[in-house]
CSV table of C-alpha atoms and ligand atoms in Angstrom, one decimal:
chain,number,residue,atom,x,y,z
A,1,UNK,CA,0.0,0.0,0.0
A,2,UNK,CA,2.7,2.3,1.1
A,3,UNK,CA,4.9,1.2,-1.5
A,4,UNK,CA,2.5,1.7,-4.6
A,5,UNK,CA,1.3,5.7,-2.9
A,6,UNK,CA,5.4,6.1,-3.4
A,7,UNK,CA,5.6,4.5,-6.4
A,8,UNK,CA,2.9,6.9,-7.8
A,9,UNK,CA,3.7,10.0,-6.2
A,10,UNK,CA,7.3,9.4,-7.8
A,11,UNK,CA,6.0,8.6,-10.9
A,12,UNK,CA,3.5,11.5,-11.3
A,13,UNK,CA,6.5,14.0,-10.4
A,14,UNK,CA,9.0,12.6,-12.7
A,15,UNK,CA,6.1,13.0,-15.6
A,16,UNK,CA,5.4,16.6,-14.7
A,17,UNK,CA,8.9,18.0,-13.5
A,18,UNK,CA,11.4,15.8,-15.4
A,19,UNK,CA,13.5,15.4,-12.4
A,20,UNK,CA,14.3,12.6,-9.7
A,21,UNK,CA,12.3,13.6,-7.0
A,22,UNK,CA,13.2,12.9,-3.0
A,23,UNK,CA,10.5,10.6,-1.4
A,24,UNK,CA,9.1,11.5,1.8
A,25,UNK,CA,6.8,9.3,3.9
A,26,UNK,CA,5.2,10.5,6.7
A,27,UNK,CA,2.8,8.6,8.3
A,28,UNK,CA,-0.4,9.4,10.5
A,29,UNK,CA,-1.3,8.0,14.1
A,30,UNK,CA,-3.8,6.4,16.5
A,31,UNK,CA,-3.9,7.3,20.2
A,32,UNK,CA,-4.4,4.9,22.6
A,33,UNK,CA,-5.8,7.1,25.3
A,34,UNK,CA,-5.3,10.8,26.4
A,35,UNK,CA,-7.3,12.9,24.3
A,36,UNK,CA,-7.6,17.1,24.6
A,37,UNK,CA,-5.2,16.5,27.0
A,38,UNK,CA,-1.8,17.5,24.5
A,39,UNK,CA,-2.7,21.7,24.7
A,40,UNK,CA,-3.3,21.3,28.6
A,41,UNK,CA,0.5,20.3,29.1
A,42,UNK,CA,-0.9,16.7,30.2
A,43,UNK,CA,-0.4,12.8,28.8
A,44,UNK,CA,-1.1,11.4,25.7
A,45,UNK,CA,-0.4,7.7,24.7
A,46,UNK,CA,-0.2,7.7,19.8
A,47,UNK,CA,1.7,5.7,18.0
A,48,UNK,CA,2.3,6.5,14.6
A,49,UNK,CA,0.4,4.2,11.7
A,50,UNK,CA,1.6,2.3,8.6
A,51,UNK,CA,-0.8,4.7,6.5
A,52,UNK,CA,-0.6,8.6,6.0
A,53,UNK,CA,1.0,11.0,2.8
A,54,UNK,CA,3.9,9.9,0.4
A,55,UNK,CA,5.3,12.8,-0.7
A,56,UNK,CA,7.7,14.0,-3.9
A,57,UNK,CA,9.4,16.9,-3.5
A,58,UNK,CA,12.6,18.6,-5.3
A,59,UNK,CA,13.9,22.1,-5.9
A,60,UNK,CA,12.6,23.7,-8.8
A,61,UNK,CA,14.7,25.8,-11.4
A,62,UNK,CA,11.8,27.6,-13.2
A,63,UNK,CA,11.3,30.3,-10.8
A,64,UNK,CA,8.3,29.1,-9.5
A,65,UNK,CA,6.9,27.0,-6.9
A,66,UNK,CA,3.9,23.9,-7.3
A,67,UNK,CA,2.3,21.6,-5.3
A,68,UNK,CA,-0.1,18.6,-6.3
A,69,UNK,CA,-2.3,17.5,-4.0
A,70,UNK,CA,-3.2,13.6,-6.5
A,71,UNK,CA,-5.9,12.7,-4.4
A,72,UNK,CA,-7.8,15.9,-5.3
A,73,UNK,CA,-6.5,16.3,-8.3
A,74,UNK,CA,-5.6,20.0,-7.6
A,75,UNK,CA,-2.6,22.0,-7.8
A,76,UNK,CA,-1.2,25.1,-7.1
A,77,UNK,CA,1.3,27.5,-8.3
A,78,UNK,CA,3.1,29.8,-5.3
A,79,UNK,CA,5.8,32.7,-4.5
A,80,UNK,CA,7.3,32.3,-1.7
A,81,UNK,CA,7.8,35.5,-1.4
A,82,UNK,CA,4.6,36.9,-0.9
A,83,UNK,CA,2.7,34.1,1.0
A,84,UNK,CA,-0.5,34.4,3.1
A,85,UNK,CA,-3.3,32.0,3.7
A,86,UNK,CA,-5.5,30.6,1.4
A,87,UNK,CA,-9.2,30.6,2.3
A,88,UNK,CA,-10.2,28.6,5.5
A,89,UNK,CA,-10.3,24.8,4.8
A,90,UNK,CA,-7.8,25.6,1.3
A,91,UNK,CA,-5.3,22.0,1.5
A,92,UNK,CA,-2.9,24.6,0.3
A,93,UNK,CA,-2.5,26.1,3.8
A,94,UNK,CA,-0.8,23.5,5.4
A,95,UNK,CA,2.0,24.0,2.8
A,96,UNK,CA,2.1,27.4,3.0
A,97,UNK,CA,1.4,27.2,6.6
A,98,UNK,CA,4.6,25.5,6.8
A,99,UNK,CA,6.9,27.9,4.2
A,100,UNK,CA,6.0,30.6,6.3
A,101,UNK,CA,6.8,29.3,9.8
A,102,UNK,CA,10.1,28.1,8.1
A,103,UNK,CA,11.0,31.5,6.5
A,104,UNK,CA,9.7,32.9,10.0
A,105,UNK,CA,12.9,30.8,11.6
A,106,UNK,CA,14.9,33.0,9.5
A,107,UNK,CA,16.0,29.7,7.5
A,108,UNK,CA,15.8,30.5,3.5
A,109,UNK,CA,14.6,28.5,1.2
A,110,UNK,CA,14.3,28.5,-2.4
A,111,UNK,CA,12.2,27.4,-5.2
A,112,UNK,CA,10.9,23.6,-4.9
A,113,UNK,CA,7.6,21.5,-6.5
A,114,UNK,CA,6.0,18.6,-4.3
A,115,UNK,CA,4.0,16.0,-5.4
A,116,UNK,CA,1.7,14.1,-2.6
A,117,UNK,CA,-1.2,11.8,-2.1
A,118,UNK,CA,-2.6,10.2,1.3
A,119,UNK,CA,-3.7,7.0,2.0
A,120,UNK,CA,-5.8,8.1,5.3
A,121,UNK,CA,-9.2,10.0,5.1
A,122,UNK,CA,-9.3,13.8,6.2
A,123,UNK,CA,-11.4,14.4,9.1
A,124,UNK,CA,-10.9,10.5,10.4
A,125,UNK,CA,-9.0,11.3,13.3
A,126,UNK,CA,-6.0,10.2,11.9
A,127,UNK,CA,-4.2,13.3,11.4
A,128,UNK,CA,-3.5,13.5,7.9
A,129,UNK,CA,-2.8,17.2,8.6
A,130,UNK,CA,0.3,16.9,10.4
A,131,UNK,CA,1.6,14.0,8.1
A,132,UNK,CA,1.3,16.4,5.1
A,133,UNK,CA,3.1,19.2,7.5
A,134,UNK,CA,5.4,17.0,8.8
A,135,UNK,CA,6.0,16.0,5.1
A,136,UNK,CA,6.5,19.3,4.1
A,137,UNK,CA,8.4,20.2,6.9
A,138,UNK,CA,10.9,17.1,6.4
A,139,UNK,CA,11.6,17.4,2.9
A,140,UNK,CA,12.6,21.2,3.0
A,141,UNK,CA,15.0,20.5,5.5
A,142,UNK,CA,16.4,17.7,3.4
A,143,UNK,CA,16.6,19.3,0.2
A,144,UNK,CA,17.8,23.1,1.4
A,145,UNK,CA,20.2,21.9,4.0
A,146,UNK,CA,18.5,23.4,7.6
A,147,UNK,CA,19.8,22.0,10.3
A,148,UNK,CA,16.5,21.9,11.7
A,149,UNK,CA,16.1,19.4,14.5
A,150,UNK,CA,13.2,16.5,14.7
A,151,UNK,CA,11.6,19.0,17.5
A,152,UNK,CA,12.0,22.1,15.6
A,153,UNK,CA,10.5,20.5,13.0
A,154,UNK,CA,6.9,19.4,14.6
A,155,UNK,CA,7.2,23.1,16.4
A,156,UNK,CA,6.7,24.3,12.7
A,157,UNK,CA,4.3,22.2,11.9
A,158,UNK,CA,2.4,23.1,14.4
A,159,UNK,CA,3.0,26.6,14.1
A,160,UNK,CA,1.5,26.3,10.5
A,161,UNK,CA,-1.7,24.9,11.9
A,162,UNK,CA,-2.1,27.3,14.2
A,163,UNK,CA,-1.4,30.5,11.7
A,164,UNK,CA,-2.2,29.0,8.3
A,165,UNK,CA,-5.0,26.2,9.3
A,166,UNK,CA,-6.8,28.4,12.0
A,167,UNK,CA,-6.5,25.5,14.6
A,168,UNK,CA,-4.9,26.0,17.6
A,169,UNK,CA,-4.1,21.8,18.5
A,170,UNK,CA,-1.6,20.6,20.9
A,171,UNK,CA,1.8,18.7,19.7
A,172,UNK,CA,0.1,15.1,19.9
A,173,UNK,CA,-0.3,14.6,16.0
A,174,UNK,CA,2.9,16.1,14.7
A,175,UNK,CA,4.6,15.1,17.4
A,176,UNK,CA,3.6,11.0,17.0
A,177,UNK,CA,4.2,11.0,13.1
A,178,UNK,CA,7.6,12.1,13.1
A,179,UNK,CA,8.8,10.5,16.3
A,180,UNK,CA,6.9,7.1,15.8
A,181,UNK,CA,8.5,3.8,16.3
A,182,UNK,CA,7.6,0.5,14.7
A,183,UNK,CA,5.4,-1.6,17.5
A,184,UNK,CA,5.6,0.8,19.7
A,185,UNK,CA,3.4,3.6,21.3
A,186,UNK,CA,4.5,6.7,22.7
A,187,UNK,CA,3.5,8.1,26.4
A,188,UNK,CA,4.0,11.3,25.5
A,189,UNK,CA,4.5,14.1,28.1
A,190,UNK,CA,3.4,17.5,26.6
A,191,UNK,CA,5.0,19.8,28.8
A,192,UNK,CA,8.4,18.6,28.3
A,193,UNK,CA,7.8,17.0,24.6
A,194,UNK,CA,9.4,13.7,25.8
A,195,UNK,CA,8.5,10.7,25.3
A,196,UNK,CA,8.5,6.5,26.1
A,197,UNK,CA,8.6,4.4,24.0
A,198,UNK,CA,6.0,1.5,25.3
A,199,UNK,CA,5.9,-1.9,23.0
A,200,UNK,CA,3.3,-2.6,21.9
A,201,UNK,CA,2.1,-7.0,22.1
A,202,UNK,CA,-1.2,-7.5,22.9
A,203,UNK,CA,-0.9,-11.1,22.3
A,204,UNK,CA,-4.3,-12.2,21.7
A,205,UNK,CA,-5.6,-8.8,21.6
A,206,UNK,CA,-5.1,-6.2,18.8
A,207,UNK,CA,-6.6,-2.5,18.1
A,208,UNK,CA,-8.8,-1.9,15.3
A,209,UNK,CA,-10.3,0.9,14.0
A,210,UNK,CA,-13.5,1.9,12.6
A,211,UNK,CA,-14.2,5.0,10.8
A,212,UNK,CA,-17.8,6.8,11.4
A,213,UNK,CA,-17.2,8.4,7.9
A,214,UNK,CA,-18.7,11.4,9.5
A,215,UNK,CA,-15.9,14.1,9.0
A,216,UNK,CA,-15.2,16.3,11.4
A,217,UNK,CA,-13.8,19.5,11.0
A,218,UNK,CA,-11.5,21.0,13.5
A,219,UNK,CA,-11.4,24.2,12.3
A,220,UNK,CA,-14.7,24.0,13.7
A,221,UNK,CA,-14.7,26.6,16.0
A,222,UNK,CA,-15.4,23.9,18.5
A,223,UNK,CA,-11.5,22.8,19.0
A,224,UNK,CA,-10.6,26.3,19.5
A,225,UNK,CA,-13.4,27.2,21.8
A,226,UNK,CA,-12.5,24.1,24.5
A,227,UNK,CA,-9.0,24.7,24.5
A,228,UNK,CA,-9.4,28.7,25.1
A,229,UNK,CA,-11.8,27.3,28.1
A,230,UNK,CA,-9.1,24.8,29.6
A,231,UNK,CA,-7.0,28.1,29.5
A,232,UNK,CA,-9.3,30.6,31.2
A,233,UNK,CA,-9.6,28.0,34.1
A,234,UNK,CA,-6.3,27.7,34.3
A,235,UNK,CA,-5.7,30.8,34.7
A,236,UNK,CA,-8.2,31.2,37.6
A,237,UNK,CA,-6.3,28.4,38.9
A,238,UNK,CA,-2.8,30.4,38.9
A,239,UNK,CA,-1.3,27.4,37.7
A,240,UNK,CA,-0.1,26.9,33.5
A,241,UNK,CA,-1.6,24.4,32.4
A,242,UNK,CA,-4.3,22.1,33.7
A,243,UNK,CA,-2.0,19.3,33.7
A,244,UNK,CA,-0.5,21.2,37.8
A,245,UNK,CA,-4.2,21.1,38.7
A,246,UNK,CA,-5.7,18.3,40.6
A,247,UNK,CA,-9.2,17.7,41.2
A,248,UNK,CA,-9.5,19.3,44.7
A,249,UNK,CA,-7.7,22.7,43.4
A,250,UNK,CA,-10.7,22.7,40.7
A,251,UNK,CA,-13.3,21.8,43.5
A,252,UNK,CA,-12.3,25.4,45.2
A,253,UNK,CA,-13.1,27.7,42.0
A,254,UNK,CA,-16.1,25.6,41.7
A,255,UNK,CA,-18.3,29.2,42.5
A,256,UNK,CA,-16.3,30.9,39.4
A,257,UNK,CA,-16.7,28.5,36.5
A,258,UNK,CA,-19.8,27.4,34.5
A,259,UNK,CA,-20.6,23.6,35.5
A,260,UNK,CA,-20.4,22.7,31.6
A,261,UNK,CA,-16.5,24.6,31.8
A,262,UNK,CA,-16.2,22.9,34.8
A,263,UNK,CA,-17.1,19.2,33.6
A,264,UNK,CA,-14.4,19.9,30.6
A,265,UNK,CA,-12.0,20.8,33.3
A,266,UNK,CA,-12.3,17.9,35.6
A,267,UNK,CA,-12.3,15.5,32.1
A,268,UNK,CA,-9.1,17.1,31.7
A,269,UNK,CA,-7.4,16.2,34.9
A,270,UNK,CA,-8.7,13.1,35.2
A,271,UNK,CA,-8.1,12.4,31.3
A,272,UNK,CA,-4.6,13.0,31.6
A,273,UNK,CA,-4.8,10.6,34.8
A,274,UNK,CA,-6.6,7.4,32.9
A,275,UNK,CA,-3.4,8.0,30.6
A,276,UNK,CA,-0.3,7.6,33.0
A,277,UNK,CA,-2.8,4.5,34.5
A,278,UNK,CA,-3.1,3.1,31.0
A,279,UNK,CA,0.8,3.0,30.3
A,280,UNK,CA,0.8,1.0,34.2
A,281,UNK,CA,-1.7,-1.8,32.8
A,282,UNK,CA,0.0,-2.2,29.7
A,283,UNK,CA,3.5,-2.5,31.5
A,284,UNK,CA,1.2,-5.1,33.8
A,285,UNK,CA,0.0,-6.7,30.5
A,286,UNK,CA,-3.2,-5.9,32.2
A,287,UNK,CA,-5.5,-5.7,29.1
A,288,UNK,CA,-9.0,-5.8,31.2
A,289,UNK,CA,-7.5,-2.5,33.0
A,290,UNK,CA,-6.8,-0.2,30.4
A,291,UNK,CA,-9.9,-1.8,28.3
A,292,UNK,CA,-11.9,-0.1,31.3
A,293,UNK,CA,-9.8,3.1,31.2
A,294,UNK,CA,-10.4,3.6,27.8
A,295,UNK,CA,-13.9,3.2,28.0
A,296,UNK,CA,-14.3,5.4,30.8
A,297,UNK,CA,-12.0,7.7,28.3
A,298,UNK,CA,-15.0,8.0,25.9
A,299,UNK,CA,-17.4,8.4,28.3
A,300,UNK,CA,-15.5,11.5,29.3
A,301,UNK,CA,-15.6,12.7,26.1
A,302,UNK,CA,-18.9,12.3,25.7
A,303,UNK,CA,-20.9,13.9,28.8
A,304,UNK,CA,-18.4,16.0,30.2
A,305,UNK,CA,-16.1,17.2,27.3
A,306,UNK,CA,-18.7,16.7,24.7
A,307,UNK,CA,-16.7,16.3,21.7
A,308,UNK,CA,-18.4,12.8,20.4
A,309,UNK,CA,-21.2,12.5,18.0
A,310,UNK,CA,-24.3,10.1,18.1
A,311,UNK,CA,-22.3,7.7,15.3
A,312,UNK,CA,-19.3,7.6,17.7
A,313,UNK,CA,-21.3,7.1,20.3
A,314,UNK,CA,-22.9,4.2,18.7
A,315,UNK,CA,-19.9,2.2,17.2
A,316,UNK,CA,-18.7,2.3,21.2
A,317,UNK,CA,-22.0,1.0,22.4
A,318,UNK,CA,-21.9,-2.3,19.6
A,319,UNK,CA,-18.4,-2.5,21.5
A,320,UNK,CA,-19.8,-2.4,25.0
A,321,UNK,CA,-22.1,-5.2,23.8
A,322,UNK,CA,-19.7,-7.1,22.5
A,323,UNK,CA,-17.4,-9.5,25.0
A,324,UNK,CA,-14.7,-9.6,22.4
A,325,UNK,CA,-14.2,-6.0,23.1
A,326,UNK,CA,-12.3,-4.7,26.0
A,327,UNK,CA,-12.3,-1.3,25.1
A,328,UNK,CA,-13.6,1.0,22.7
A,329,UNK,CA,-13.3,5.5,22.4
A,330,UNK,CA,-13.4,7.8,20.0
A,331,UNK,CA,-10.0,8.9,18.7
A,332,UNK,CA,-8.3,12.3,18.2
A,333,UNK,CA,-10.2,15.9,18.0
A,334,UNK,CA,-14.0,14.0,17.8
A,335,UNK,CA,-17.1,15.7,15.7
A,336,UNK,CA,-16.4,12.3,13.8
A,337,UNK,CA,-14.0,10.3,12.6
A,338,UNK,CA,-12.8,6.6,14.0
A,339,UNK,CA,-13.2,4.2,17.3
A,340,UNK,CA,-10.3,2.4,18.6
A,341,UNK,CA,-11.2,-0.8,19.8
A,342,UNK,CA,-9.0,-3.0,22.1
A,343,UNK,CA,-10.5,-6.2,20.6
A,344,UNK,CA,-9.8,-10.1,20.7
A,345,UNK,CA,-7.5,-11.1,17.8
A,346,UNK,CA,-9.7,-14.4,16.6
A,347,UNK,CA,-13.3,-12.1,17.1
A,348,UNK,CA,-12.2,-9.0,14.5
A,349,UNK,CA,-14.1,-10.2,11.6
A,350,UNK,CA,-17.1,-10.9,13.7
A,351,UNK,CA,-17.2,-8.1,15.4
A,352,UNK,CA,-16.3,-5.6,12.3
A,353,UNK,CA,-19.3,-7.4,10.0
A,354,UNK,CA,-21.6,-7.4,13.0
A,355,UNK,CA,-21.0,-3.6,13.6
A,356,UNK,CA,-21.1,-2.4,10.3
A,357,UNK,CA,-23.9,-3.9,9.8
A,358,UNK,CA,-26.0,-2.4,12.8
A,359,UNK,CA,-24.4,1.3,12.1
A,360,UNK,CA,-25.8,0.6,8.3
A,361,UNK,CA,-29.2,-0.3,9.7
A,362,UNK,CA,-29.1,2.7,12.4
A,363,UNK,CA,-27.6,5.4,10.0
A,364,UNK,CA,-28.2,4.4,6.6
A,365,UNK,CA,-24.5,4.7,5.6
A,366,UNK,CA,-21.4,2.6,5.7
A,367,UNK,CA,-18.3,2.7,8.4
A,368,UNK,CA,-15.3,1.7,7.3
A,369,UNK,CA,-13.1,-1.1,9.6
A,370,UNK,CA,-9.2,-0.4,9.3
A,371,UNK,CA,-6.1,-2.5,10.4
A,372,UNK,CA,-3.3,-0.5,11.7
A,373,UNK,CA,0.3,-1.7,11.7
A,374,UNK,CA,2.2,0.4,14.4
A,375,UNK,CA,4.8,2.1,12.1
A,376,UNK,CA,7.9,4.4,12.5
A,377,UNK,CA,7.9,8.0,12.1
A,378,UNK,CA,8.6,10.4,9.1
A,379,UNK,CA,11.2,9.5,7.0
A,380,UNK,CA,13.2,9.6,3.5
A,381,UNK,CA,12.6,6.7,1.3
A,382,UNK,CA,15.5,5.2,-0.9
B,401,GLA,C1,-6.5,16.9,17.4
B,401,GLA,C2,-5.3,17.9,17.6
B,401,GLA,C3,-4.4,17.3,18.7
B,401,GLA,C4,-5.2,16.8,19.9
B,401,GLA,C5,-6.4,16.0,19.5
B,401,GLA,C6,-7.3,15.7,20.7
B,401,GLA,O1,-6.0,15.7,16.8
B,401,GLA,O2,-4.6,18.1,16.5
B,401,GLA,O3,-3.4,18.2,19.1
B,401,GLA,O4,-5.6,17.9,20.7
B,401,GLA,O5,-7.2,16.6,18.5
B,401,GLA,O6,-6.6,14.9,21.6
């Protein structure tokens, strides 16, 4: 799959740009557990996926800078001297989003063309976003020499978002697609944007996905509005982030905060609790444990953070039914997109046909079931 995206990407270049391109892949993620927890300094537990953008990208000697998005079949011409942002939701943006936060670095670039296509839906939860940045990002540095660290790199990327993209996420998504390690997922800490490695052998368990198909978007002004909220209380609290907050400091301002602000709150702290607890029961091999902590994740997310739709909702409640199933959430910024599942290797097939087939009769529409490889983070291909 990931071989044939490069195999096209390179080819599609070489027909339009009569060079040898370099070959970026950069995949997207899954997280495990700890979600909206990344922009309140807390835990969060991705691992980066065997699916996400291929990218071809060289300099360009005509003056002129291209990029071709292949799965839209769109492309644009640029200068990179006189960039701004295209118009809200534009794919453009997180290219020029990332230009700009590079020439912002004083670092110069010149000229280049880039040729890229996905293999992950937008809006599934997978961050195809920060794979295209991180993409982006990664093959600049390559081809005009910049020194720039792995760290810088992600900062950039999501810089971009935040400028270009109008959303003001965490470090989770760019952060897990450049740093990702094969069979492993990463406990990230987002204060100090370090991270442990955890392998990941369920044995006779495995994580699946399943896509709502409902796109969300997080440019939504939803995102933005939570994380301004986990801000505002932190202020009140004197503290950073919500992540030096515990549940009694928040029980004190209880008088000063909205109860809905304060539910997202409390999610918050005890979100990026379930996290560190989940990392415990998979060092303990304890699959029943973090099964129950990721549950108890999505019902977070769902009555007190209220971020999940009724189709998410739903795919989690054919989990809950469902003895196979140890653990089901929605994944990443919600609105839509996937469920992870912590499911019984020999009961997948079952339990993907018996799903689908109840959201098809509840929604009239078809989810999608995907297999995930855990995979390693951005990187040139030879
Ligand atoms: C999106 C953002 C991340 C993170 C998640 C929610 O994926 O890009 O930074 O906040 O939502 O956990």
């Amino acid at each position: 799959m990931k071989q044939d995206l490069l195999k096209e990407v390179k080819r599609s270049f070489k027909k339009k740009f009569k060079k040898e391109p370099l070959l970026v892949f950069s995949p997207g993620r899954i997280n495990i557990i700890g979600e909206h927890t990344d922009y309140n300094g807390g835990f969060v537990f991705p691992a980066a996926v065997d699916k996400g953008i291929a990218a071809a990208i060289e300099k360009s000697d005509t003056g002129k800078s291209t990029a071709i998005a292949l799965d839209l079949d769109s492309n644009i011409e640029f200068d990179l001297n006189n960039l701004k942002p295209s118009k809200q939701g534009s794919w453009e943006n997180y290219v020029f989003g990332v230009v700009a936060e590079i020439q912002n670095r004083n670092k110069v670039i010149g000229d280049f063309n880039i040729v890229f296509k996905g293999n992950i839906p937008g809006g599934a939860g997978m961050s195809s976003s920060a794979a295209l940045e991180n993409s982006v990002v990664y093959g600049l540095n390559e081809l005009f020499d910049l020194g720039l660290t792995k760290t810088e790199m992600i900062l950039i990327s999501q810089k971009a978002e935040h400028n270009y993209v109008g959303v003001k996420c965490g470090i989770m998504d760019q952060y897990a697609s450049m740093f990702g390690i094969q069979d492993n997922a990463l406990l990230l800490d987002c204060r100090t944007i370090e991270s442990t490695p955890y392998k990941i052998d369920f044995k006779d368990h495995q994580l699946l996905l399943i896509n709502t198909n409902v796109k969300h978007s997080l440019s939504d002004s939803a995102y933005n509005d939570r994380r301004s909220a986990c801000e505002s209380i932190a202020e009140l609290l004197g503290v950073n982030t919500l992540r030096d907050a515990s549940e009694e400091d928040l029980e004190k301002i209880i008088d000063k905060v909205t109860p809905e602000n304060y539910q997202k709150a409390l999610y918050v702290i005890q979100e990026i609790a379930r996290t560190q607890k989940a990392a415990q029961a998979i060092t303990d091999n304890d699959l029943e444990k973090l099964g129950a902590l990721i549950y108890a994740s999505h019902n977070g997310l769902q009555h007190q953070y209220k971020v999940s739709c009724d189709e998410l909702d739903f795919l989690v409640n054919q989990a809950k039914k469902n003895k196979s199933v140890l653990g089901a959430r929605m994944m990443g910024g919600g609105f839509g997109g996937c469920t992870i599942n912590l499911i019984e290797r020999d009961k997948v097939q079952e339990f993907a046909e018996s799903a689908a087939k109840a959201y098809k009769n509840k929604f009239n529409k078809e989810c999608s079931v995907y297999f995930i490889e855990l995979s390693e983070g951005t990187h040139v291909v030879k």
